[in-house]
Structure formats: structure tokens, C-alpha cells
Short mmCIF file of C-alpha atoms and ligand atoms in Angstrom, two decimals:
data_model
loop_
_atom_site.label_atom_id
_atom_site.label_comp_id
_atom_site.label_asym_id
_atom_site.label_seq_id
_atom_site.Cartn_x
_atom_site.Cartn_y
_atom_site.Cartn_z
CA MET V 1 0.00 0.00 0.00
CA SER V 2 1.17 3.52 -0.74
CA GLY V 3 -0.36 4.88 2.46
CA TYR V 4 -1.68 7.83 0.43
CA LYS V 5 -5.30 8.56 1.31
CA HIS V 6 -5.74 12.29 0.73
CA PHE V 7 -5.98 13.26 -2.94
CA ALA V 8 -6.41 16.50 -4.87
CA VAL V 9 -7.19 16.73 -8.59
CA ALA V 10 -6.49 19.94 -10.50
CA GLY V 11 -9.07 20.26 -13.27
CA ALA V 12 -12.21 18.16 -13.84
CA GLY V 13 -12.18 17.96 -17.63
CA THR V 14 -11.70 15.33 -20.35
CA ILE V 15 -9.59 12.96 -18.22
CA GLY V 16 -9.92 14.62 -14.80
CA LYS V 17 -13.61 13.83 -14.35
CA TYR V 18 -12.92 10.12 -14.83
CA ILE V 19 -10.11 10.14 -12.26
CA ILE V 20 -12.30 12.05 -9.78
CA ASP V 21 -15.10 9.49 -10.21
CA GLU V 22 -12.68 6.62 -9.62
CA LEU V 23 -11.24 8.32 -6.51
CA LEU V 24 -14.77 8.80 -5.19
CA LYS V 25 -15.44 5.08 -5.67
CA ALA V 26 -12.25 4.35 -3.70
CA ARG V 27 -13.50 6.75 -1.02
CA VAL V 28 -16.72 4.76 -0.70
CA GLY V 29 -14.59 1.60 -0.48
CA GLY V 30 -12.45 3.16 2.28
CA THR V 31 -9.14 3.21 0.35
CA VAL V 32 -9.25 7.01 -0.03
CA ASP V 33 -10.30 9.54 2.62
CA ARG V 34 -10.45 12.88 0.77
CA VAL V 35 -10.97 13.94 -2.84
CA VAL V 36 -10.29 17.67 -3.23
CA VAL V 37 -10.88 19.25 -6.66
CA LEU V 38 -8.98 22.43 -7.53
CA THR V 39 -10.90 24.65 -9.91
CA ARG V 40 -10.96 28.27 -11.03
CA SER V 41 -14.71 28.75 -10.78
CA ALA V 42 -17.84 27.66 -8.94
CA GLU V 43 -19.35 26.09 -12.06
CA GLY V 44 -20.18 22.41 -11.52
CA ASN V 45 -19.03 22.48 -7.91
CA ASP V 46 -22.42 21.60 -6.42
CA ALA V 47 -22.53 18.42 -8.51
CA LEU V 48 -18.99 17.50 -7.41
CA ALA V 49 -19.82 18.14 -3.75
CA ALA V 50 -23.01 16.06 -4.05
CA LYS V 51 -20.84 13.12 -5.15
CA GLY V 52 -18.54 13.50 -2.12
CA ALA V 53 -15.71 15.58 -3.58
CA GLU V 54 -14.45 18.83 -2.01
CA PRO V 55 -14.19 21.50 -4.71
CA ILE V 56 -11.93 24.41 -3.79
CA ILE V 57 -11.70 27.54 -5.92
CA VAL V 58 -8.05 28.51 -6.46
CA ASP V 59 -6.08 31.20 -8.21
CA TYR V 60 -3.13 29.54 -9.94
CA HIS V 61 -1.25 32.86 -9.86
CA THR V 62 -1.50 33.23 -6.06
CA PRO V 63 0.78 30.76 -4.22
CA SER V 64 -1.04 31.17 -0.89
CA SER V 65 -4.33 30.16 -2.54
CA LEU V 66 -2.77 26.93 -3.82
CA GLU V 67 -0.87 26.18 -0.61
CA SER V 68 -4.00 26.62 1.46
CA ALA V 69 -6.04 24.29 -0.79
CA LEU V 70 -3.32 21.62 -0.66
CA GLN V 71 -2.92 21.41 3.12
CA GLY V 72 -3.03 17.76 4.22
CA ILE V 73 -2.96 16.40 0.66
CA ASP V 74 -0.74 13.37 -0.03
CA VAL V 75 -1.14 13.10 -3.82
CA LEU V 76 -1.86 15.91 -6.27
CA ILE V 77 -3.11 14.74 -9.68
CA SER V 78 -2.83 17.43 -12.33
CA THR V 79 -5.17 17.06 -15.29
CA LEU V 80 -4.74 20.67 -16.40
CA ALA V 81 -5.46 21.43 -20.05
CA ILE V 82 -2.61 21.78 -22.54
CA PRO V 83 -2.85 25.63 -22.59
CA ALA V 84 -2.51 25.57 -18.79
CA LEU V 85 0.42 23.14 -18.48
CA ALA V 86 2.87 25.88 -17.44
CA LEU V 87 0.70 26.51 -14.37
CA GLN V 88 2.06 23.23 -13.03
CA THR V 89 5.22 25.14 -12.09
CA PRO V 90 3.56 27.34 -9.43
CA LEU V 91 1.30 24.38 -8.57
CA GLY V 92 4.33 22.17 -7.96
CA SER V 93 6.05 24.79 -5.80
CA ALA V 94 2.88 25.25 -3.73
CA ALA V 95 2.48 21.47 -3.42
CA LYS V 96 6.03 21.17 -2.11
CA ALA V 97 5.44 23.96 0.41
CA ALA V 98 2.16 22.33 1.54
CA GLY V 99 3.83 18.94 2.13
CA VAL V 100 2.31 17.02 -0.81
CA GLN V 101 4.21 13.74 -1.26
CA LEU V 102 3.55 12.88 -4.92
CA PHE V 103 2.64 14.97 -7.98
CA VAL V 104 0.97 13.14 -10.89
CA LEU V 105 1.78 15.34 -13.89
CA SER V 106 -0.72 16.16 -16.63
CA GLU V 107 0.62 13.94 -19.42
CA PHE V 108 -1.78 11.10 -20.22
CA GLY V 109 -0.59 10.60 -23.80
CA GLY V 110 2.45 9.31 -25.65
CA SER V 111 5.73 9.21 -23.75
CA SER V 112 7.25 12.70 -23.66
CA GLU V 113 10.69 11.42 -22.70
CA GLY V 114 13.30 12.35 -25.32
CA HIS V 115 10.78 14.24 -27.48
CA ASP V 116 11.29 17.92 -28.27
CA ASP V 117 8.36 18.64 -30.56
CA GLY V 118 4.86 19.99 -29.93
CA VAL V 119 3.76 19.99 -26.32
CA PHE V 120 6.54 17.67 -25.14
CA PRO V 121 9.16 20.31 -24.16
CA LEU V 122 6.61 21.86 -21.80
CA LYS V 123 5.74 18.48 -20.33
CA ASN V 124 9.44 17.60 -19.91
CA ALA V 125 10.11 20.97 -18.24
CA GLN V 126 7.46 20.24 -15.60
CA ARG V 127 9.17 16.98 -14.66
CA GLU V 128 12.50 18.78 -14.43
CA HIS V 129 11.00 21.49 -12.22
CA LEU V 130 9.63 18.95 -9.73
CA THR V 131 12.93 17.07 -9.68
CA SER V 132 14.78 20.35 -8.99
CA ILE V 133 12.57 21.20 -5.98
CA GLY V 134 12.64 17.64 -4.63
CA LEU V 135 8.95 16.80 -5.03
CA PRO V 136 8.45 13.22 -6.28
CA TRP V 137 6.49 12.98 -9.53
CA ILE V 138 4.90 10.27 -11.61
CA VAL V 139 3.74 10.24 -15.23
CA PHE V 140 1.23 7.85 -16.79
CA CYS V 141 1.84 7.29 -20.52
CA THR V 142 -1.47 6.11 -21.92
CA GLY V 143 -1.45 6.49 -25.68
CA PHE V 144 -4.57 8.04 -27.20
CA PHE V 145 -7.90 8.04 -25.33
CA SER V 146 -9.72 5.28 -27.24
CA ASP V 147 -13.22 6.42 -26.22
CA TRP V 148 -12.60 10.09 -27.12
CA PHE V 149 -10.18 10.43 -29.99
CA TRP V 150 -12.56 9.18 -32.70
CA PHE V 151 -14.98 12.03 -32.10
CA GLN V 152 -12.55 14.97 -32.43
CA PRO V 153 -12.96 16.55 -35.90
CA PHE V 154 -10.21 19.05 -35.05
CA LEU V 155 -7.79 16.11 -34.91
CA GLY V 156 -9.07 14.68 -38.19
CA TYR V 157 -11.12 11.96 -36.48
CA ASP V 158 -14.82 12.53 -37.11
CA LEU V 159 -16.39 9.10 -36.84
CA ALA V 160 -19.80 10.62 -36.10
CA ASN V 161 -19.81 11.94 -39.68
CA GLY V 162 -18.04 8.93 -41.18
CA ARG V 163 -14.83 10.85 -41.91
CA VAL V 164 -11.30 10.12 -40.70
CA GLU V 165 -8.08 11.63 -42.03
CA VAL V 166 -5.22 9.20 -41.65
CA GLY V 167 -1.62 10.41 -41.90
CA GLY V 168 0.76 8.32 -44.04
CA THR V 169 -0.34 4.79 -44.91
CA GLY V 170 -2.27 4.30 -41.66
CA ASP V 171 -0.32 1.10 -41.04
CA SER V 172 1.60 2.28 -37.96
CA LEU V 173 0.60 0.70 -34.68
CA VAL V 174 -0.70 3.11 -32.07
CA SER V 175 -1.40 2.70 -28.31
CA TRP V 176 -4.96 3.32 -27.15
CA THR V 177 -6.46 3.26 -23.65
CA SER V 178 -9.96 4.24 -22.55
CA ARG V 179 -10.38 6.99 -19.99
CA VAL V 180 -12.12 4.62 -17.56
CA ASP V 181 -9.17 2.22 -17.69
CA ILE V 182 -6.66 5.08 -17.27
CA ALA V 183 -8.55 6.36 -14.22
CA ARG V 184 -8.82 2.88 -12.71
CA TYR V 185 -5.09 2.27 -13.09
CA VAL V 186 -4.03 5.72 -11.82
CA VAL V 187 -6.10 5.24 -8.66
CA TYR V 188 -4.97 1.63 -8.22
CA ALA V 189 -1.28 2.56 -8.60
CA THR V 190 -1.32 5.59 -6.31
CA THR V 191 -3.18 3.77 -3.54
CA ALA V 192 -1.82 0.22 -3.78
CA LEU V 193 1.83 0.46 -4.84
CA PRO V 194 4.61 1.37 -2.39
CA PRO V 195 6.06 4.92 -2.76
CA ALA V 196 9.38 3.48 -4.02
CA LYS V 197 7.53 2.17 -7.10
CA LEU V 198 5.80 5.51 -7.67
CA HIS V 199 8.39 8.23 -7.13
CA ASN V 200 9.97 9.73 -10.26
CA ARG V 201 8.59 7.02 -12.53
CA MET V 202 7.11 7.00 -16.02
CA ILE V 203 4.52 4.23 -16.09
CA LYS V 204 3.41 3.06 -19.52
CA MET V 205 -0.01 1.51 -20.04
CA GLU V 206 -1.83 0.33 -23.11
CA GLY V 207 -5.41 -0.89 -23.41
CA GLU V 208 -4.97 -1.92 -27.04
CA ARG V 209 -2.51 -1.49 -29.89
CA TYR V 210 -3.85 -1.14 -33.40
CA THR V 211 -3.49 0.94 -36.55
CA PRO V 212 -5.85 3.84 -37.33
N1 LIG D 1 -4.08 10.86 -25.09
C1 LIG D 1 -5.12 11.56 -25.53
O1 LIG D 1 -5.86 11.13 -26.46
C2 LIG D 1 -5.44 12.86 -24.85
C3 LIG D 1 -6.61 13.54 -25.17
C4 LIG D 1 -6.90 14.73 -24.49
C5 LIG D 1 -6.02 15.22 -23.50
N2 LIG D 1 -4.89 14.54 -23.23
C6 LIG D 1 -3.94 15.02 -22.19
O2 LIG D 1 -4.63 15.03 -20.94
C7 LIG D 1 -4.18 16.15 -20.16
C8 LIG D 1 -5.41 16.92 -19.67
O3 LIG D 1 -6.12 17.38 -20.81
P1 LIG D 1 -7.72 17.49 -20.81
O4 LIG D 1 -8.16 17.48 -22.23
O5 LIG D 1 -8.29 16.49 -19.84
O6 LIG D 1 -7.91 18.95 -20.23
P2 LIG D 1 -9.21 19.85 -20.37
O7 LIG D 1 -10.43 19.02 -20.21
O8 LIG D 1 -9.13 20.68 -21.60
O9 LIG D 1 -9.02 20.84 -19.13
C9 LIG D 1 -8.89 20.31 -17.81
C10 LIG D 1 -9.08 21.44 -16.82
O10 LIG D 1 -8.01 22.37 -16.90
C11 LIG D 1 -8.47 23.59 -16.35
N3 LIG D 1 -8.04 24.66 -17.26
C12 LIG D 1 -8.30 24.80 -18.57
N4 LIG D 1 -7.72 25.92 -19.06
C13 LIG D 1 -7.10 26.49 -18.03
C14 LIG D 1 -6.34 27.65 -17.89
N5 LIG D 1 -6.08 28.45 -18.93
N6 LIG D 1 -5.84 27.95 -16.67
C15 LIG D 1 -6.08 27.11 -15.63
N7 LIG D 1 -6.80 25.98 -15.71
C16 LIG D 1 -7.29 25.69 -16.90
C17 LIG D 1 -10.00 23.55 -16.31
O11 LIG D 1 -10.42 23.40 -14.97
P3 LIG D 1 -11.24 24.56 -14.20
O12 LIG D 1 -11.98 25.35 -15.24
O13 LIG D 1 -12.14 23.77 -13.30
O14 LIG D 1 -10.23 25.37 -13.48
C18 LIG D 1 -10.31 22.31 -17.09
O15 LIG D 1 -11.47 21.63 -16.66
C19 LIG D 1 -3.24 16.98 -21.04
O16 LIG D 1 -1.91 16.75 -20.65
C20 LIG D 1 -3.47 16.45 -22.45
O17 LIG D 1 -2.30 16.45 -23.23
C21 LIG D 1 -4.58 13.37 -23.88
#
């Protein structure tokens, strides 16, 4: 067992809401004691509170706001959106000051290690920041979200309208994992595995591997 029972999730969006739901199930089962949700607004907070979560409105640009919200938290799970990834720097510093023991970084995609294109430099920089301040981190590499990707016309995948744009020959194998499976594994790992198996690790998971 990790011994971690007090969790905070930053952001309740595409992947965050699944992780929150899974943490709340673990709370009912007694594995988890607290599920705090950091958010910038009151929207949707009543629904979260009704399910047993503790939404706290924070200002990511005010360290004291973050530190206060993170008091007593063992594990902080960041699911912040891509445009907000840089906010993990002040979030990490506040988490360290508040005594958080493990920071799950907002990655949830292909492995960023050794990649310097697109969003990866920003994701790599967040890992380096946490290492430099001595706050243990973990990253879950999941591949694409298999229950989400196919319905994103902006990515060229528009199954609802029978249209998919495939790059190249479409023969390359790709990792896919559903959001429910990602959430289940993130909660399992952070509650059941010993800290030595969690700290400063990149954990790779794959629900399926197939070509587009
Ligand atoms: N593998 C895949 O197929 C796949 C697909 C999508 C995403 N991802 C990855 O998953 C991670 C999370 O992405 P997501 O799509 O789940 O995020 P998202 O739903 O777009 O946003 C998550 C939360 O971030 C907060 N947020 C958004 N913009 C913000 C801003 N400017 N400042 C502060 N907070 C902001 C919002 O929370 P509040 O409004 O409550 O503050 C929002 O609910 C990312 O690292 C992304 O790369 C992977």
C-alpha cells in the first residue's frame, strides 16, 4: 500500500472527471479519505460536492491560494489542459510547500521522454521542475484516449460523420487506452503500490494497440 489517502485533482475535464469518479469510488470503499478538486470557478461544484468531492476555488497565480487548498494532501493529480500546463510550475512549488508527497503530472498521452516537438518540451520541463525542488512525480503514458479520440474533428477523427483523415499509410501501430481504464489504473497505482515504485517514474499503459 502507498499509504496515500488524501488526494487533490487539478481540473475536472476530459480525463480529470474520470479520475475524480474513480477516486470517489475508492472513497466509498475506504481506500481514499479525501478527494479535493482544484478549480478556477464555482461552475459544476455543487454536482462534485453532491458526489462526495471537495471543490476548492483557487487562483493559480496566487501561491497562498494553492498552498492553502493543498494542506493535508498526499497526492496531487494534475489534469490541467494543454494551454494551462505551465501553471504546473507554481502548482508544484505550492504542493512542495504544503507537504504534498507525490505529484501526478498532466501527461496522459504518448511518452514525452526524449521528445522535443509539440507539447513535449513543456511536459518535460514540468518533470524537471519537480525534480529540482525535490517533489516526487509520476507520469502515466497512456497512448490516445480510445473512447474520445474518434470524435474529435479538429484532430481529423470525425467518426460521427463517417470521416477520418489518416496520416501516411495508416499502417503504424498506435497505443490506445480508454479513460475509464486510465482512471482505474491511476487510482490503483497511487493507492496500492509502495512509494518506491511511484516516485519519479514513467509508467506506460496500453489498453490496445492497433493501426488507425
Ligand atoms: N491521449 C489523448 O488522447 C489525450 C486527449 C486529451 C487530452 N490529453 C492530455 O490530458 C491532459 C489533460 O487534458 P484534458 O483534455 O483532460 O484537459 P481539459 O479538459 O481541456 O481541461 C482540464 C481542466 O483544466 C483547467 N483549465 C483549462 N484551461 C485552463 C487555464 N487556462 N488555466 C487554468 N486551468 C485551466 C479547467 O479546470 P477549471 O476550469 O475547473 O479550473 C479544465 O477543466 C493533457 O496533458 C493532455 O495532453 C490526452
